mmCIF file of C-alpha atoms and ligand atoms in Angstrom:
data_model
loop_
_atom_site.group_PDB
_atom_site.id
_atom_site.type_symbol
_atom_site.label_atom_id
_atom_site.label_comp_id
_atom_site.label_asym_id
_atom_site.label_seq_id
_atom_site.Cartn_x
_atom_site.Cartn_y
_atom_site.Cartn_z
ATOM 1 C CA MET A 1 109.315 59.244 79.941
ATOM 2 C CA LYS A 2 111.180 58.193 83.102
ATOM 3 C CA LEU A 3 110.963 60.534 86.096
ATOM 4 C CA THR A 4 112.963 60.131 89.310
ATOM 5 C CA LEU A 5 112.739 62.552 92.199
ATOM 6 C CA TYR A 6 115.587 62.806 94.704
ATOM 7 C CA TYR A 7 113.915 63.707 97.940
ATOM 8 C CA ALA A 8 114.533 64.153 101.678
ATOM 9 C CA PRO A 9 111.940 64.170 104.496
ATOM 10 C CA ILE A 10 110.905 67.645 105.763
ATOM 11 C CA ALA A 11 113.002 69.282 103.005
ATOM 12 C CA CYS A 12 111.690 71.404 100.135
ATOM 13 C CA SER A 13 111.616 68.333 97.893
ATOM 14 C CA LEU A 14 108.088 67.938 99.307
ATOM 15 C CA VAL A 15 107.056 70.644 96.816
ATOM 16 C CA PRO A 16 107.803 68.632 93.638
ATOM 17 C CA LEU A 17 106.625 65.428 95.353
ATOM 18 C CA VAL A 18 103.156 66.936 95.923
ATOM 19 C CA THR A 19 103.169 68.414 92.413
ATOM 20 C CA LEU A 20 104.183 65.092 90.863
ATOM 21 C CA HIS A 21 101.221 63.448 92.601
ATOM 22 C CA GLU A 22 98.987 66.231 91.253
ATOM 23 C CA SER A 23 100.374 65.640 87.733
ATOM 24 C CA GLY A 24 99.177 62.045 87.686
ATOM 25 C CA ALA A 25 102.567 61.013 86.247
ATOM 26 C CA GLU A 26 104.330 57.782 87.073
ATOM 27 C CA PHE A 27 107.560 58.456 88.921
ATOM 28 C CA ASP A 28 110.124 56.960 91.276
ATOM 29 C CA VAL A 29 111.379 58.615 94.441
ATOM 30 C CA LYS A 30 114.907 58.155 95.753
ATOM 31 C CA PRO A 31 115.145 59.257 99.390
ATOM 32 C CA ILE A 32 118.366 60.951 100.495
ATOM 33 C CA SER A 33 119.307 61.386 104.144
ATOM 34 C CA LEU A 34 120.399 64.989 104.692
ATOM 35 C CA LYS A 35 120.957 64.093 108.332
ATOM 36 C CA ASN A 36 123.563 61.528 107.282
ATOM 37 C CA LYS A 37 125.006 64.031 104.765
ATOM 38 C CA GLN A 38 124.230 61.712 101.857
ATOM 39 C CA GLN A 39 123.941 64.807 99.659
ATOM 40 C CA HIS A 40 127.755 64.954 99.786
ATOM 41 C CA ASP A 41 128.287 61.373 98.602
ATOM 42 C CA ALA A 42 130.264 61.231 95.372
ATOM 43 C CA GLU A 43 127.431 59.327 93.686
ATOM 44 C CA TYR A 44 124.899 62.043 94.578
ATOM 45 C CA LEU A 45 127.259 64.895 93.647
ATOM 46 C CA ARG A 46 127.413 63.441 90.136
ATOM 47 C CA ILE A 47 123.640 64.017 89.937
ATOM 48 C CA ASN A 48 123.649 67.368 91.735
ATOM 49 C CA PRO A 49 127.028 69.025 92.408
ATOM 50 C CA LYS A 50 125.156 71.636 94.516
ATOM 51 C CA ALA A 51 124.560 68.879 97.133
ATOM 52 C CA LYS A 52 120.875 69.763 97.568
ATOM 53 C CA VAL A 53 117.462 68.229 97.091
ATOM 54 C CA PRO A 54 115.270 68.263 95.080
ATOM 55 C CA VAL A 55 116.504 66.905 91.788
ATOM 56 C CA LEU A 56 114.089 65.656 89.153
ATOM 57 C CA VAL A 57 115.836 63.335 86.736
ATOM 58 C CA VAL A 58 113.989 63.325 83.421
ATOM 59 C CA ASP A 59 115.097 60.503 81.124
ATOM 60 C CA GLY A 60 118.548 60.550 82.728
ATOM 61 C CA GLU A 61 118.871 64.361 82.690
ATOM 62 C CA PRO A 62 118.985 65.980 86.172
ATOM 63 C CA LEU A 63 116.981 69.158 86.665
ATOM 64 C CA THR A 64 117.580 71.165 89.854
ATOM 65 C CA GLU A 65 115.864 74.143 91.530
ATOM 66 C CA ASN A 66 112.241 74.004 92.592
ATOM 67 C CA VAL A 67 111.210 76.879 90.338
ATOM 68 C CA ALA A 68 112.561 75.077 87.257
ATOM 69 C CA ILE A 69 111.182 71.673 88.304
ATOM 70 C CA LEU A 70 107.677 73.042 88.908
ATOM 71 C CA THR A 71 107.761 74.954 85.619
ATOM 72 C CA TRP A 72 108.931 71.823 83.811
ATOM 73 C CA LEU A 73 106.122 69.746 85.348
ATOM 74 C CA ALA A 74 103.505 72.353 84.415
ATOM 75 C CA ASN A 75 104.748 72.343 80.804
ATOM 76 C CA ALA A 76 104.978 68.538 80.647
ATOM 77 C CA PHE A 77 101.419 67.996 81.943
ATOM 78 C CA PRO A 78 99.468 70.975 80.517
ATOM 79 C CA ASP A 79 96.040 69.371 81.070
ATOM 80 C CA LYS A 80 96.629 69.406 84.832
ATOM 81 C CA LYS A 81 97.053 73.217 84.925
ATOM 82 C CA LEU A 82 99.797 72.904 87.549
ATOM 83 C CA LEU A 83 100.573 76.607 87.012
ATOM 84 C CA PRO A 84 98.384 79.396 85.636
ATOM 85 C CA THR A 85 98.591 79.757 81.840
ATOM 86 C CA GLU A 86 96.973 83.186 81.365
ATOM 87 C CA PRO A 87 100.061 85.427 80.770
ATOM 88 C CA LYS A 88 99.497 87.883 83.642
ATOM 89 C CA ASN A 89 98.955 85.114 86.200
ATOM 90 C CA ALA A 90 101.727 82.966 84.703
ATOM 91 C CA ILE A 91 104.277 85.704 85.406
ATOM 92 C CA LYS A 92 102.778 86.308 88.877
ATOM 93 C CA ALA A 93 103.220 82.592 89.597
ATOM 94 C CA LEU A 94 106.849 82.754 88.492
ATOM 95 C CA SER A 95 107.364 85.780 90.744
ATOM 96 C CA LEU A 96 105.803 83.924 93.697
ATOM 97 C CA MET A 97 107.856 80.770 93.137
ATOM 98 C CA ALA A 98 111.035 82.873 92.912
ATOM 99 C CA TRP A 99 110.059 84.555 96.183
ATOM 100 C CA CYS A 100 109.436 81.178 97.830
ATOM 101 C CA ALA A 101 112.931 80.071 96.789
ATOM 102 C CA SER A 102 114.829 83.267 97.501
ATOM 103 C CA GLY A 103 112.750 85.003 100.190
ATOM 104 C CA LEU A 104 110.628 82.546 102.179
ATOM 105 C CA HIS A 105 112.958 79.544 102.224
ATOM 106 C CA PRO A 106 116.341 81.047 103.334
ATOM 107 C CA PRO A 107 115.322 82.319 106.810
ATOM 108 C CA LEU A 108 113.889 78.859 107.599
ATOM 109 C CA THR A 109 117.336 77.375 107.027
ATOM 110 C CA ARG A 110 118.906 80.050 109.234
ATOM 111 C CA ILE A 111 116.523 79.099 112.074
ATOM 112 C CA PHE A 112 117.284 75.400 111.600
ATOM 113 C CA ASP A 113 121.059 75.687 111.292
ATOM 114 C CA PRO A 114 122.220 79.156 112.480
ATOM 115 C CA ALA A 115 125.868 78.121 112.882
ATOM 116 C CA ARG A 116 126.082 77.818 109.114
ATOM 117 C CA TYR A 117 125.401 81.535 108.686
ATOM 118 C CA CYS A 118 127.671 83.176 111.230
ATOM 119 C CA GLY A 119 130.934 81.778 112.595
ATOM 120 C CA VAL A 120 131.130 84.162 115.552
ATOM 121 C CA PRO A 121 130.906 82.034 118.737
ATOM 122 C CA GLY A 122 127.604 82.561 120.550
ATOM 123 C CA SER A 123 125.922 84.190 117.546
ATOM 124 C CA GLU A 124 123.363 81.406 116.976
ATOM 125 C CA GLU A 125 120.537 82.967 118.977
ATOM 126 C CA SER A 126 120.984 86.303 117.233
ATOM 127 C CA VAL A 127 120.921 84.674 113.770
ATOM 128 C CA ARG A 128 117.795 82.757 114.804
ATOM 129 C CA LYS A 129 116.060 85.843 116.189
ATOM 130 C CA LEU A 130 116.650 87.876 113.018
ATOM 131 C CA ALA A 131 115.566 84.980 110.816
ATOM 132 C CA LEU A 132 112.380 84.556 112.852
ATOM 133 C CA GLU A 133 111.570 88.246 112.425
ATOM 134 C CA GLU A 134 112.000 87.811 108.667
ATOM 135 C CA VAL A 135 109.726 84.747 108.674
ATOM 136 C CA ILE A 136 107.019 86.701 110.512
ATOM 137 C CA ARG A 137 107.277 89.620 108.050
ATOM 138 C CA ASN A 138 107.026 87.185 105.136
ATOM 139 C CA PHE A 139 104.102 85.274 106.636
ATOM 140 C CA ARG A 140 102.211 88.546 107.101
ATOM 141 C CA ILE A 141 102.618 89.205 103.360
ATOM 142 C CA VAL A 142 101.493 85.681 102.381
ATOM 143 C CA ASP A 143 98.557 85.914 104.799
ATOM 144 C CA GLY A 144 97.422 89.139 103.138
ATOM 145 C CA MET A 145 97.769 87.603 99.667
ATOM 146 C CA LEU A 146 95.585 84.642 100.669
ATOM 147 C CA ALA A 147 92.785 86.732 102.215
ATOM 148 C CA GLY A 148 89.402 85.582 100.890
ATOM 149 C CA LYS A 149 91.006 82.956 98.653
ATOM 150 C CA GLU A 150 90.935 79.192 98.586
ATOM 151 C CA TRP A 151 94.178 79.002 96.602
ATOM 152 C CA MET A 152 96.675 81.645 95.480
ATOM 153 C CA PHE A 153 95.102 81.650 91.981
ATOM 154 C CA ASP A 154 91.593 80.724 90.833
ATOM 155 C CA HIS A 155 92.475 77.013 91.011
ATOM 156 C CA TRP A 156 95.102 74.920 92.813
ATOM 157 C CA THR A 157 98.643 75.369 91.474
ATOM 158 C CA ALA A 158 102.174 74.339 92.366
ATOM 159 C CA VAL A 159 102.545 77.775 94.002
ATOM 160 C CA ASP A 160 100.180 76.449 96.686
ATOM 161 C CA ALA A 161 102.436 73.416 97.155
ATOM 162 C CA TYR A 162 105.439 75.709 97.644
ATOM 163 C CA LEU A 163 103.631 78.000 100.114
ATOM 164 C CA PHE A 164 102.395 74.926 101.980
ATOM 165 C CA TRP A 165 105.895 73.527 102.353
ATOM 166 C CA VAL A 166 107.118 76.838 103.838
ATOM 167 C CA TRP A 167 104.202 76.856 106.331
ATOM 168 C CA ARG A 168 104.761 73.253 107.311
ATOM 169 C CA ARG A 169 108.546 73.565 107.491
ATOM 170 C CA PHE A 170 108.159 76.398 109.971
ATOM 171 C CA GLY A 171 105.520 74.421 111.917
ATOM 172 C CA VAL A 172 108.047 71.652 112.519
ATOM 173 C CA PHE A 173 110.045 74.090 114.725
ATOM 174 C CA LYS A 174 107.042 74.476 117.067
ATOM 175 C CA ILE A 175 107.903 78.157 117.686
ATOM 176 C CA GLU A 176 105.039 80.393 118.891
ATOM 177 C CA ILE A 177 104.241 83.151 116.394
ATOM 178 C CA PRO A 178 101.236 85.483 115.930
ATOM 179 C CA PRO A 179 98.256 83.767 114.247
ATOM 180 C CA PHE A 180 98.066 83.932 110.457
ATOM 181 C CA GLN A 181 94.530 82.757 109.824
ATOM 182 C CA ASN A 182 94.529 82.840 106.025
ATOM 183 C CA TYR A 183 97.838 81.022 105.745
ATOM 184 C CA ALA A 184 96.763 78.491 108.394
ATOM 185 C CA GLY A 185 93.469 77.894 106.562
ATOM 186 C CA HIS A 186 95.407 77.351 103.327
ATOM 187 C CA GLY A 187 97.547 74.782 105.145
ATOM 188 C CA GLU A 188 94.424 72.974 106.391
ATOM 189 C CA ARG A 189 92.963 72.856 102.872
ATOM 190 C CA MET A 190 96.277 71.511 101.565
ATOM 191 C CA MET A 191 96.263 68.741 104.191
ATOM 192 C CA LYS A 192 92.953 67.507 102.743
ATOM 193 C CA ARG A 193 94.370 67.001 99.239
ATOM 194 C CA ASP A 194 95.145 63.483 98.195
ATOM 195 C CA SER A 195 98.531 64.563 96.794
ATOM 196 C CA VAL A 196 99.573 65.944 100.187
ATOM 197 C CA LYS A 197 98.242 62.942 102.109
ATOM 198 C CA ARG A 198 100.248 60.619 99.859
ATOM 199 C CA ALA A 199 103.399 62.738 100.109
ATOM 200 C CA LEU A 200 103.195 62.947 103.905
ATOM 201 C CA ALA A 201 102.488 59.209 104.229
ATOM 202 C CA PHE A 202 105.622 58.607 102.169
ATOM 203 C CA GLU A 203 107.569 60.986 104.417
ATOM 204 C CA ARG A 204 106.468 59.020 107.507
ATOM 205 C CA GLU A 205 107.480 55.786 105.800
ATOM 206 C CA VAL A 206 110.970 57.118 104.969
ATOM 207 C CA GLN A 207 111.414 58.468 108.502
ATOM 208 C CA ALA A 208 110.300 55.173 110.046
ATOM 209 C CA ARG A 209 112.715 53.231 107.836
ATOM 210 C CA ALA A 210 115.554 55.575 108.863
ATOM 211 C CA ALA A 211 114.725 55.167 112.575
ATOM 212 C CA ALA A 212 114.515 51.343 112.384
HETATM 213 N N1 GSH B 1 117.232 76.801 95.597
HETATM 214 C C1 GSH B 1 117.054 75.390 95.841
HETATM 215 C C2 GSH B 1 117.201 75.134 97.320
HETATM 216 C C3 GSH B 1 117.404 73.684 97.629
HETATM 217 C C4 GSH B 1 117.741 73.475 99.102
HETATM 218 O O1 GSH B 1 118.246 74.376 99.791
HETATM 219 N N2 GSH B 1 117.477 72.266 99.590
HETATM 220 C C5 GSH B 1 117.815 71.930 100.952
HETATM 221 C C6 GSH B 1 116.666 71.186 101.602
HETATM 222 S S1 GSH B 1 115.266 72.215 101.905
HETATM 223 C C7 GSH B 1 119.024 70.999 100.959
HETATM 224 O O2 GSH B 1 119.141 70.130 100.131
HETATM 225 N N3 GSH B 1 119.896 71.189 101.944
HETATM 226 C C8 GSH B 1 121.035 70.349 102.122
HETATM 227 C C9 GSH B 1 122.252 71.124 102.499
HETATM 228 O O3 GSH B 1 122.223 72.367 102.405
HETATM 229 O O4 GSH B 1 123.231 70.485 102.887
HETATM 230 C C10 GSH B 1 115.683 74.966 95.323
HETATM 231 O O5 GSH B 1 114.751 75.735 95.402
HETATM 232 O O6 GSH B 1 115.559 73.838 94.822
#
């Protein structure tokens, strides 16, 4: 089986990158520069017409959307228990991944690139402010869910990788927010995992190459 991940530094493609490392699979990574708008190159649009990362190409077949990629990986590598298998927790994991994609992720993009969400001149700060309020509401929910837990379920899963990316993505903005101890602790535990260390070392490598 040939696996290729299309990936960009800082972007949500970190989630499948960490999960691929956790799977123990052999895979290639093709870095894309979102900064240089490479996602709009004709060659890339043939792989993903949505012009987004991540894409996991499985034996020549592109699969998009984090939720689908993580589910595919969990099914392909069942021994690694990348998602819970007990039916009640399996559906909870799907619900959490869907929330990561549709609830936690979008306000981060509005903070990063507010002009994309409202064309009214001078509206950027307002878009940012509202998005930040949404992030704080969401983080409060995640923080409550993680209380007293090492991971979201009784063992590490790809849901933890997704929650970690959201936490880290926000951290890159360096905006002061109230403390979220449980979520912060989760982030610290994630940073100790080999999969995360390898993914972040790769990110540094790609960024250094781009800056050279
Ligand atoms: N729903 C998609 C979201 C993918 C997405 O928004 N990716 C961002 C990076 S975090 C992207 O490629 N942005 C490029 C752009 O919008 O031009 C998923 O979960 O995979």
